Short mmCIF file of C-alpha atoms and ligand atoms in Angstrom, two decimals:
data_model
loop_
_atom_site.label_atom_id
_atom_site.label_comp_id
_atom_site.label_asym_id
_atom_site.label_seq_id
_atom_site.Cartn_x
_atom_site.Cartn_y
_atom_site.Cartn_z
CA UNK A 923 114.63 61.90 71.23
CA UNK A 924 114.35 60.54 74.39
CA UNK A 925 114.18 63.90 75.99
CA UNK A 926 110.92 64.71 74.25
CA UNK A 927 109.38 61.50 76.44
CA UNK A 928 108.63 64.41 79.17
CA UNK A 929 106.31 66.04 76.83
CA UNK A 930 104.63 63.01 75.64
CA UNK A 931 103.92 62.07 79.14
CA UNK A 932 102.81 65.62 79.88
CA UNK A 933 100.17 65.26 76.84
CA UNK A 934 99.04 61.84 77.85
CA UNK A 935 98.15 63.57 81.41
CA UNK A 936 96.37 66.47 79.61
CA UNK A 937 94.25 63.94 77.81
CA UNK A 938 93.45 61.95 80.99
CA UNK A 939 92.12 65.18 82.41
CA UNK A 940 89.87 65.90 79.17
CA UNK A 941 91.95 68.98 78.41
CA UNK A 942 93.65 68.02 75.22
CA UNK A 943 93.11 70.61 72.51
CA UNK A 944 92.97 69.95 68.85
CA UNK A 945 92.78 72.48 66.11
CA UNK A 946 89.83 72.67 63.71
CA UNK A 947 90.29 73.88 60.34
CA UNK A 948 87.75 76.32 58.87
CA UNK A 949 87.28 76.39 55.13
CA UNK A 950 86.79 79.77 53.64
CA UNK A 951 86.20 83.08 55.33
CA UNK A 952 84.87 83.71 59.01
CA UNK A 953 81.28 83.73 57.79
CA UNK A 954 78.01 82.96 59.64
CA UNK A 955 78.17 79.41 58.04
CA UNK A 956 81.36 77.69 57.42
CA UNK A 957 82.61 74.26 56.51
CA UNK A 958 84.33 72.43 59.15
CA UNK A 959 85.60 68.66 58.74
CA UNK A 960 83.58 68.31 55.76
CA UNK A 961 80.33 69.75 57.25
CA UNK A 962 78.52 72.93 56.96
CA UNK A 963 78.12 74.47 60.41
CA UNK A 964 76.67 77.83 62.08
CA UNK A 965 79.81 79.42 63.30
CA UNK A 966 79.17 80.55 66.92
CA UNK A 967 82.91 80.83 67.94
CA UNK A 968 84.40 83.68 65.93
CA UNK A 969 85.12 87.12 67.17
CA UNK A 970 84.29 88.51 63.75
CA UNK A 971 81.44 90.38 65.35
CA UNK A 972 80.57 92.94 62.72
CA UNK A 973 81.26 90.64 59.77
CA UNK A 974 84.19 92.87 58.79
CA UNK A 975 86.74 89.88 58.13
CA UNK A 976 84.98 89.05 55.02
CA UNK A 977 84.12 92.70 53.90
CA UNK A 978 84.76 93.53 50.15
CA UNK A 979 86.02 97.06 51.22
CA UNK A 980 88.77 95.80 53.57
CA UNK A 981 89.96 93.36 50.88
CA UNK A 982 90.22 96.05 48.53
CA UNK A 983 92.19 98.22 50.73
CA UNK A 984 94.57 95.54 51.38
CA UNK A 985 94.99 94.87 47.73
CA UNK A 986 95.60 98.57 47.04
CA UNK A 987 97.92 98.80 49.86
CA UNK A 988 99.97 95.90 48.69
CA UNK A 989 100.34 97.24 45.37
CA UNK A 990 101.56 100.70 46.91
CA UNK A 991 103.67 99.36 49.75
CA UNK A 992 104.49 95.65 49.11
CA UNK A 993 103.89 92.84 51.46
CA UNK A 994 106.06 93.58 54.68
CA UNK A 995 107.29 96.46 56.51
CA UNK A 996 110.74 95.06 56.52
CA UNK A 997 111.94 96.44 59.87
CA UNK A 998 110.77 97.50 63.24
CA UNK A 999 108.87 100.76 63.67
CA UNK A 1000 111.94 102.46 65.35
CA UNK A 1001 114.15 101.64 62.50
CA UNK A 1002 112.74 102.09 58.97
CA UNK A 1003 109.35 100.13 59.45
CA UNK A 1004 107.13 103.15 60.02
CA UNK A 1005 105.27 103.60 56.89
CA UNK A 1006 102.40 106.15 55.90
CA UNK A 1007 99.51 103.51 56.64
CA UNK A 1008 100.99 103.29 60.27
CA UNK A 1009 100.97 106.87 60.90
CA UNK A 1010 97.64 107.53 59.41
CA UNK A 1011 96.11 104.65 61.28
CA UNK A 1012 97.38 105.81 64.47
CA UNK A 1013 96.02 109.21 63.91
CA UNK A 1014 92.74 107.81 62.92
CA UNK A 1015 92.46 105.53 66.06
CA UNK A 1016 93.43 108.50 68.16
CA UNK A 1017 90.42 110.52 66.74
CA UNK A 1018 88.18 107.43 66.97
CA UNK A 1019 89.13 107.02 70.68
CA UNK A 1020 88.87 110.65 71.43
CA UNK A 1021 92.45 110.64 72.60
CA UNK A 1022 95.72 112.66 71.86
CA UNK A 1023 97.70 109.81 70.40
CA UNK A 1024 97.75 106.25 69.67
CA UNK A 1025 100.22 103.39 68.80
CA UNK A 1026 100.03 100.20 66.95
CA UNK A 1027 101.20 96.84 68.19
CA UNK A 1028 101.56 93.30 66.56
CA UNK A 1029 98.94 91.99 68.48
CA UNK A 1030 96.69 92.31 71.63
CA UNK A 1031 98.82 89.92 73.47
CA UNK A 1032 102.04 91.83 72.81
CA UNK A 1033 100.45 95.28 73.58
CA UNK A 1034 99.27 93.92 76.88
CA UNK A 1035 102.77 92.51 77.81
CA UNK A 1036 104.53 95.53 76.77
CA UNK A 1037 102.23 97.98 78.56
CA UNK A 1038 102.39 96.23 81.89
CA UNK A 1039 106.26 95.70 81.68
CA UNK A 1040 106.87 99.24 80.58
CA UNK A 1041 104.42 101.28 82.53
CA UNK A 1042 104.95 99.56 85.96
CA UNK A 1043 107.91 97.96 87.71
CA UNK A 1044 109.58 97.56 90.90
CA UNK A 1045 108.05 99.95 93.56
CA UNK A 1046 104.81 99.93 91.70
CA UNK A 1047 101.51 98.23 92.41
CA UNK A 1048 99.13 96.49 89.91
CA UNK A 1049 95.68 95.66 90.90
CA UNK A 1050 94.11 93.34 88.42
CA UNK A 1051 90.59 91.65 88.07
CA UNK A 1052 90.73 87.87 88.57
CA UNK A 1053 89.23 87.13 85.09
CA UNK A 1054 91.42 89.38 82.95
CA UNK A 1055 92.75 87.97 79.90
CA UNK A 1056 96.02 85.76 79.93
CA UNK A 1057 98.10 88.28 78.10
CA UNK A 1058 97.19 90.74 81.25
CA UNK A 1059 98.00 88.03 83.62
CA UNK A 1060 101.40 87.14 81.85
CA UNK A 1061 102.20 91.02 81.68
CA UNK A 1062 101.65 91.28 85.26
CA UNK A 1063 103.94 88.17 86.15
CA UNK A 1064 106.69 89.80 83.82
CA UNK A 1065 106.70 93.05 85.86
CA UNK A 1066 108.59 93.54 89.20
CA UNK A 1067 105.67 95.50 90.47
CA UNK A 1068 103.67 93.98 93.38
CA UNK A 1069 100.56 92.37 91.78
CA UNK A 1070 97.14 92.20 93.71
CA UNK A 1071 94.25 90.25 92.27
CA UNK A 1072 90.66 91.29 93.08
CA UNK A 1073 87.65 89.17 93.03
CA UNK A 1074 85.80 89.42 89.55
CA UNK A 1075 84.19 92.82 89.34
CA UNK A 1076 84.25 92.97 93.07
CA UNK A 1077 84.57 96.81 93.82
CA UNK A 1078 84.52 96.32 97.66
CA UNK A 1079 87.57 93.82 97.20
CA UNK A 1080 89.20 96.36 94.91
CA UNK A 1081 88.78 99.17 97.33
CA UNK A 1082 89.90 97.05 100.23
CA UNK A 1083 93.24 96.06 98.38
CA UNK A 1084 93.86 99.86 97.54
CA UNK A 1085 93.30 100.78 101.17
CA UNK A 1086 95.42 98.32 102.79
CA UNK A 1087 98.27 98.79 100.26
CA UNK A 1088 99.38 102.06 101.95
CA UNK A 1089 103.09 101.98 101.47
CA UNK A 1090 104.53 104.53 99.24
CA UNK A 1091 104.36 103.05 95.80
CA UNK A 1092 105.76 105.11 92.96
CA UNK A 1093 102.78 104.40 90.71
CA UNK A 1094 99.50 102.34 91.36
CA UNK A 1095 97.54 100.89 88.19
CA UNK A 1096 94.13 99.28 88.14
CA UNK A 1097 93.89 96.93 84.93
CA UNK A 1098 90.69 95.40 83.61
CA UNK A 1099 89.19 93.94 80.61
CA UNK A 1100 86.46 96.09 79.18
CA UNK A 1101 84.38 93.03 78.06
CA UNK A 1102 85.60 89.92 79.83
CA UNK A 1103 86.63 87.38 77.15
CA UNK A 1104 85.30 84.14 78.68
CA UNK A 1105 82.28 85.62 80.59
CA UNK A 1106 81.02 88.27 78.48
CA UNK A 1107 80.25 90.63 81.07
CA UNK A 1108 81.34 94.24 81.34
CA UNK A 1109 83.69 95.88 83.92
CA UNK A 1110 82.24 98.43 86.11
CA UNK A 1111 84.25 101.19 84.95
CA UNK A 1112 82.56 104.24 86.59
CA UNK A 1113 83.40 102.79 89.94
CA UNK A 1114 86.81 101.86 89.10
CA UNK A 1115 87.38 105.23 87.88
CA UNK A 1116 86.22 106.64 91.13
CA UNK A 1117 88.39 104.39 93.29
CA UNK A 1118 91.29 105.20 91.05
CA UNK A 1119 90.59 108.92 91.89
CA UNK A 1120 90.36 108.37 95.34
CA UNK A 1121 93.48 106.19 95.73
CA UNK A 1122 95.81 107.63 93.33
CA UNK A 1123 95.80 105.03 90.60
CA UNK A 1124 96.06 104.83 86.76
CA UNK A 1125 93.30 102.88 84.75
CA UNK A 1126 94.22 100.54 81.92
CA UNK A 1127 91.31 99.15 80.11
CA UNK A 1128 91.51 96.12 77.59
CA UNK A 1129 88.87 96.89 74.89
CA UNK A 1130 89.72 93.69 72.69
CA UNK A 1131 86.00 92.53 72.73
CA UNK A 1132 84.61 96.25 73.17
CA UNK A 1133 86.22 97.79 70.25
CA UNK A 1134 83.51 98.27 67.49
CA UNK A 1135 80.78 96.72 69.88
CA UNK A 1136 80.40 98.75 73.03
CA UNK A 1137 79.22 102.44 73.02
CA UNK A 1138 76.94 104.30 70.53
CA UNK A 1139 79.76 104.79 68.06
CA UNK A 1140 81.63 101.39 68.97
CA UNK A 1141 84.29 103.29 70.58
CA UNK A 1142 84.48 100.83 73.54
CA UNK A 1143 83.93 100.50 77.26
CA UNK A 1144 84.74 104.30 78.13
CA UNK A 1145 82.19 105.56 75.35
CA UNK A 1146 79.56 102.93 76.68
CA UNK A 1147 80.10 104.43 80.28
CA UNK A 1148 80.27 108.09 79.14
CA UNK A 1149 83.81 108.15 80.29
CA UNK A 1150 85.62 109.09 77.01
CA UNK A 1151 88.79 110.83 77.83
CA UNK A 1152 88.62 109.67 81.22
CA UNK A 1153 90.89 106.44 80.98
CA UNK A 1154 94.45 106.87 80.93
CA UNK A 1155 95.40 103.70 79.00
CA UNK A 1156 93.14 102.02 76.49
CA UNK A 1157 94.14 99.01 74.86
CA UNK A 1158 92.21 97.43 71.98
CA UNK A 1159 92.65 94.89 69.04
CA UNK A 1160 92.16 95.15 65.33
CA UNK A 1161 91.55 91.50 65.02
CA UNK A 1162 88.11 90.83 66.43
CA UNK A 1163 85.26 93.26 65.33
CA UNK A 1164 87.54 95.24 63.20
CA UNK A 1165 88.19 92.16 61.04
CA UNK A 1166 91.79 92.26 60.63
CA UNK A 1167 94.92 91.83 62.76
CA UNK A 1168 97.06 93.74 65.24
CA UNK A 1169 96.39 96.02 68.31
CA UNK A 1170 96.33 99.63 69.50
CA UNK A 1171 97.25 101.59 72.60
CA UNK A 1172 95.37 104.96 72.78
CA UNK A 1173 96.12 107.83 75.41
CA UNK A 1174 98.04 110.83 75.92
CA UNK A 1175 100.83 112.16 73.81
CA UNK A 1176 103.13 111.44 76.77
CA UNK A 1177 102.14 107.91 77.24
CA UNK A 1178 102.60 106.99 73.56
CA UNK A 1179 105.87 108.87 73.23
CA UNK A 1180 107.05 107.04 76.63
CA UNK A 1181 105.97 103.70 74.93
CA UNK A 1182 107.88 104.60 71.63
CA UNK A 1183 111.04 104.93 73.58
CA UNK A 1184 110.64 102.39 76.42
CA UNK A 1185 108.30 99.54 75.24
CA UNK A 1186 110.18 96.42 74.27
CA UNK A 1187 107.29 94.52 72.57
CA UNK A 1188 106.78 97.69 70.25
CA UNK A 1189 110.55 98.49 69.72
CA UNK A 1190 111.94 95.05 68.96
CA UNK A 1191 109.63 93.67 66.57
CA UNK A 1192 108.88 93.92 62.90
CA UNK A 1193 106.08 96.57 62.11
CA UNK A 1194 102.68 95.47 61.01
CA UNK A 1195 102.42 94.82 57.37
CA UNK A 1196 101.10 98.26 55.74
CA UNK A 1197 98.27 96.27 54.27
CA UNK A 1198 96.96 95.26 57.52
CA UNK A 1199 96.99 98.84 58.82
CA UNK A 1200 95.02 99.93 55.59
CA UNK A 1201 92.49 97.47 56.27
CA UNK A 1202 91.76 98.70 59.77
CA UNK A 1203 91.32 102.24 58.70
CA UNK A 1204 88.51 101.00 56.25
CA UNK A 1205 87.18 98.94 59.17
CA UNK A 1206 87.06 102.01 61.43
CA UNK A 1207 85.14 103.97 58.72
CA UNK A 1208 82.48 101.23 58.53
CA UNK A 1209 82.16 101.06 62.27
CA UNK A 1210 81.43 104.90 62.21
CA UNK A 1211 79.37 105.07 59.07
CA UNK A 1212 77.29 101.72 59.54
CA UNK A 1213 75.77 101.63 63.04
CA UNK A 1214 73.18 99.40 61.41
CA UNK A 1215 75.94 96.44 61.73
CA UNK A 1216 76.03 97.08 65.45
CA UNK A 1217 72.34 97.26 65.94
CA UNK A 1218 71.93 93.98 64.02
CA UNK A 1219 74.65 92.39 66.26
CA UNK A 1220 72.55 93.45 69.28
CA UNK A 1221 69.45 92.20 67.91
CA UNK A 1222 71.17 88.81 67.54
CA UNK A 1223 72.54 88.76 71.00
CA UNK A 1224 69.18 89.44 72.52
CA UNK A 1225 67.53 86.96 70.34
CA UNK A 1226 69.78 84.16 70.89
CA UNK A 1227 70.46 84.81 74.83
CA UNK A 1228 66.55 85.10 75.59
CA UNK A 1229 65.96 81.67 73.90
CA UNK A 1230 68.93 80.11 75.68
CA UNK A 1231 67.47 81.50 78.80
CA UNK A 1232 64.11 80.21 78.24
CA UNK A 1233 65.43 76.81 78.01
CA UNK A 1234 67.10 77.33 81.43
CA UNK A 1235 70.53 76.79 80.41
CA UNK A 1236 72.97 78.12 82.68
CA UNK A 1237 73.94 81.10 80.60
CA UNK A 1238 75.65 83.35 82.98
CA UNK A 1239 75.08 86.92 82.76
CA UNK A 1240 76.80 88.52 79.86
CA UNK A 1241 76.23 91.85 78.17
CA UNK A 1242 78.03 91.32 75.00
CA UNK A 1243 78.24 89.14 71.74
CA UNK A 1244 79.91 86.55 74.09
CA UNK A 1245 77.33 84.16 75.77
CA UNK A 1246 78.90 81.37 78.09
CA UNK A 1247 76.82 78.49 78.91
CA UNK A 1248 78.30 77.09 82.13
CA UNK A 1249 78.69 73.20 82.32
CA UNK A 1250 81.40 72.57 84.90
CA UNK A 1251 82.98 69.42 83.78
CA UNK A 1252 85.56 69.03 81.10
CA UNK A 1253 84.52 65.82 79.52
CA UNK A 1254 80.84 66.90 79.46
CA UNK A 1255 81.62 70.35 78.00
CA UNK A 1256 83.44 68.72 75.05
CA UNK A 1257 80.71 66.18 74.68
CA UNK A 1258 78.24 68.90 74.33
CA UNK A 1259 80.69 70.71 71.75
CA UNK A 1260 80.92 67.61 69.74
CA UNK A 1261 77.21 66.90 69.59
CA UNK A 1262 76.49 70.56 68.69
CA UNK A 1263 79.00 70.20 65.76
CA UNK A 1264 77.29 67.04 64.66
CA UNK A 1265 74.07 68.96 64.57
CA UNK A 1266 75.83 71.63 62.49
CA UNK A 1267 76.64 74.21 65.17
CA UNK A 1268 80.13 75.31 66.05
CA UNK A 1269 80.14 76.72 69.86
CA UNK A 1270 83.57 76.00 71.18
CA UNK A 1271 84.03 74.27 74.55
CA UNK A 1272 86.33 76.13 76.83
CA UNK A 1273 88.42 74.55 79.48
CA UNK A 1274 90.92 75.20 82.02
CA UNK A 1275 93.60 77.04 82.14
CA UNK A 1276 91.52 79.44 79.87
CA UNK A 1277 88.80 79.26 82.53
CA UNK A 1278 89.01 78.33 86.31
CA UNK A 1279 88.90 74.80 87.33
CA UNK A 1280 85.02 73.27 87.27
CA UNK A 1281 83.91 75.98 85.24
CA UNK A 1282 84.25 74.70 81.69
CA UNK A 1283 81.62 75.98 79.32
CA UNK A 1284 80.46 76.41 75.81
CA UNK A 1285 81.10 79.92 74.71
CA UNK A 1286 78.89 81.21 71.89
CA UNK A 1287 79.57 84.32 70.10
CA UNK A 1288 77.15 86.15 68.07
CA UNK A 1289 77.92 88.14 64.82
CA UNK A 1290 75.99 90.72 62.89
CA UNK A 1291 76.04 88.41 59.97
CA UNK A 1292 73.87 85.68 61.59
CA UNK A 1293 70.42 85.33 60.14
CA UNK A 1294 67.50 84.37 62.07
CA UNK A 1295 67.64 81.02 60.48
CA UNK A 1296 71.25 80.44 61.68
CA UNK A 1297 70.14 81.32 65.23
CA UNK A 1298 67.19 79.24 65.01
CA UNK A 1299 69.35 76.26 63.92
CA UNK A 1300 71.71 76.96 66.70
CA UNK A 1301 68.89 77.18 69.43
CA UNK A 1302 67.39 73.91 68.29
CA UNK A 1303 70.55 72.23 68.40
CA UNK A 1304 71.29 73.54 71.95
CA UNK A 1305 67.82 72.29 72.91
CA UNK A 1306 68.52 68.92 71.68
CA UNK A 1307 71.99 68.53 73.16
CA UNK A 1308 70.83 70.12 76.43
CA UNK A 1309 68.26 67.44 76.77
CA UNK A 1310 70.46 64.52 75.66
CA UNK A 1311 73.05 65.35 78.27
CA UNK A 1312 70.72 66.36 81.03
CA UNK A 1313 72.02 70.10 80.98
CA UNK A 1314 68.39 71.67 81.00
C1 LIG B 1495 90.67 90.44 76.44
C2 LIG B 1495 91.64 90.20 75.43
N1 LIG B 1495 92.75 90.93 75.44
C3 LIG B 1495 93.86 90.65 74.55
C4 LIG B 1495 93.49 89.58 73.48
C5 LIG B 1495 94.80 89.31 72.66
O1 LIG B 1495 94.47 89.94 71.39
P1 LIG B 1495 95.35 89.40 70.20
O2 LIG B 1495 94.53 88.30 69.67
O3 LIG B 1495 95.26 90.70 69.22
O4 LIG B 1495 96.57 88.99 70.57
C6 LIG B 1495 92.58 88.74 73.59
C7 LIG B 1495 92.29 87.73 72.61
O5 LIG B 1495 92.68 87.30 71.82
C8 LIG B 1495 91.42 89.09 74.62
O6 LIG B 1495 90.30 88.38 74.44
#
C-alpha cells in the first residue's frame, strides 16, 4: 500500500494550507432549520432556493412515478432508456424556456462538459468568464478549441479578445454563468448578446442558479433581461431551485438533435430515473403557479443582505440568493464558519480552488422557507462572530 503514501503526503499539505475539506451530514430534508452534528442550525448553505426539495407534491409525483415506471431507466437514452416522463419533461422545459426543444442530462456538470466538447473543437474559439463554474472550466479544458478567459463581467476585455482573435475560426462561443455560483452576481447578458452579434459568436448561458429564481416567471437569465428566445444555448439544473436532480439544455431543434447524435455525456450514460423527471415537472408547475415563493425568496434576500451591509461586512455585490462575505484568509474563513455553526448557523466557508487564492469567503444562500426569526438568528450570529474575529 506504499503507493498511497503520495496521497497521504498530498493530504497533509492540503491540511497545512487550511484547505482540507470534510463532509458534514445533514439529518432530515433541506429545510430552513436542520440538524447537523447533533445541533439544530439555520441552514444558509443550500441551493433549495424555493423550498421544493421538501415539497409534498414533488414527493407524491416521485412515488406515483416509481409505482408506474419502476426505480431506474435501465439504459441510456439512445438505447431503451427514453421513457414517457423524459419526453414529457423535455417538452415541458422547452415551453418553460420559450425554446423549440430541450434535452435532459444526468447533472449540470455532465451537461456543461458535454455541451462544450460537442459544440466546439479544433478550429473554434471559446471566450469564457474567469469566474465560470468548474464544470465550464473543465469542459473548456477538454475541447481542442482555443480558450480565452475574460476578466469577470468585463465587457471591454471580452470585446478586446473577440477583436484580436481575427483568424478564421469555424465557430466562436461566448460562455457564461447566468448567476455566478460563488459571487452571486449576474452576467451582463444584453452586452454579451450585442458583442456576440457584432463578432459572430454563439452565446451559452449556465442557468444553474437562475432557473426558478431570476425573471418574473423564474425562467432564468434570458427572461430577467427580456432576452427570451435570444440565447442559442441555455443550460440549467433541476437540483437547485427545482428541488430534485439532473439538468437540461434548451435551444433550437437543430441544437438538440445534434446533441442527441453527438454529445457523449448524453449518449453514454444511463438516463435519469423516471421518478426524478416526474418531480421536475411538478416543480416547474409550482414555479409557474406560485410566484409568491419567488417573492418571498427575494424579500429574504433583501432583508438579510441589508442587515449584513449595515454591519459593514465585506458582502460583495450579489444580486441573487447567493450572498458571499469576503474574508480572504483560509484559516480565518473556516474559524468563522466553525463559530457560526456553534451559534446555530450553517454558512459554509468556501476556499480555493473553488474561489481564487486570497478570496476565501463565507457563502450564505437564502431560501423562501427561511422565516424572519431564522434570518434574525443568522444576523445575530454573524454580528457576534464578526466582532470576535475583527471582521467588522
Ligand atoms: C453554475 C453551475 N453550473 C453547473 C453546476 C453543476 O450542476 P450539478 O450540480 O447539477 O452537477 C453548478 C453546481 O453544482 C453550478 O453552480
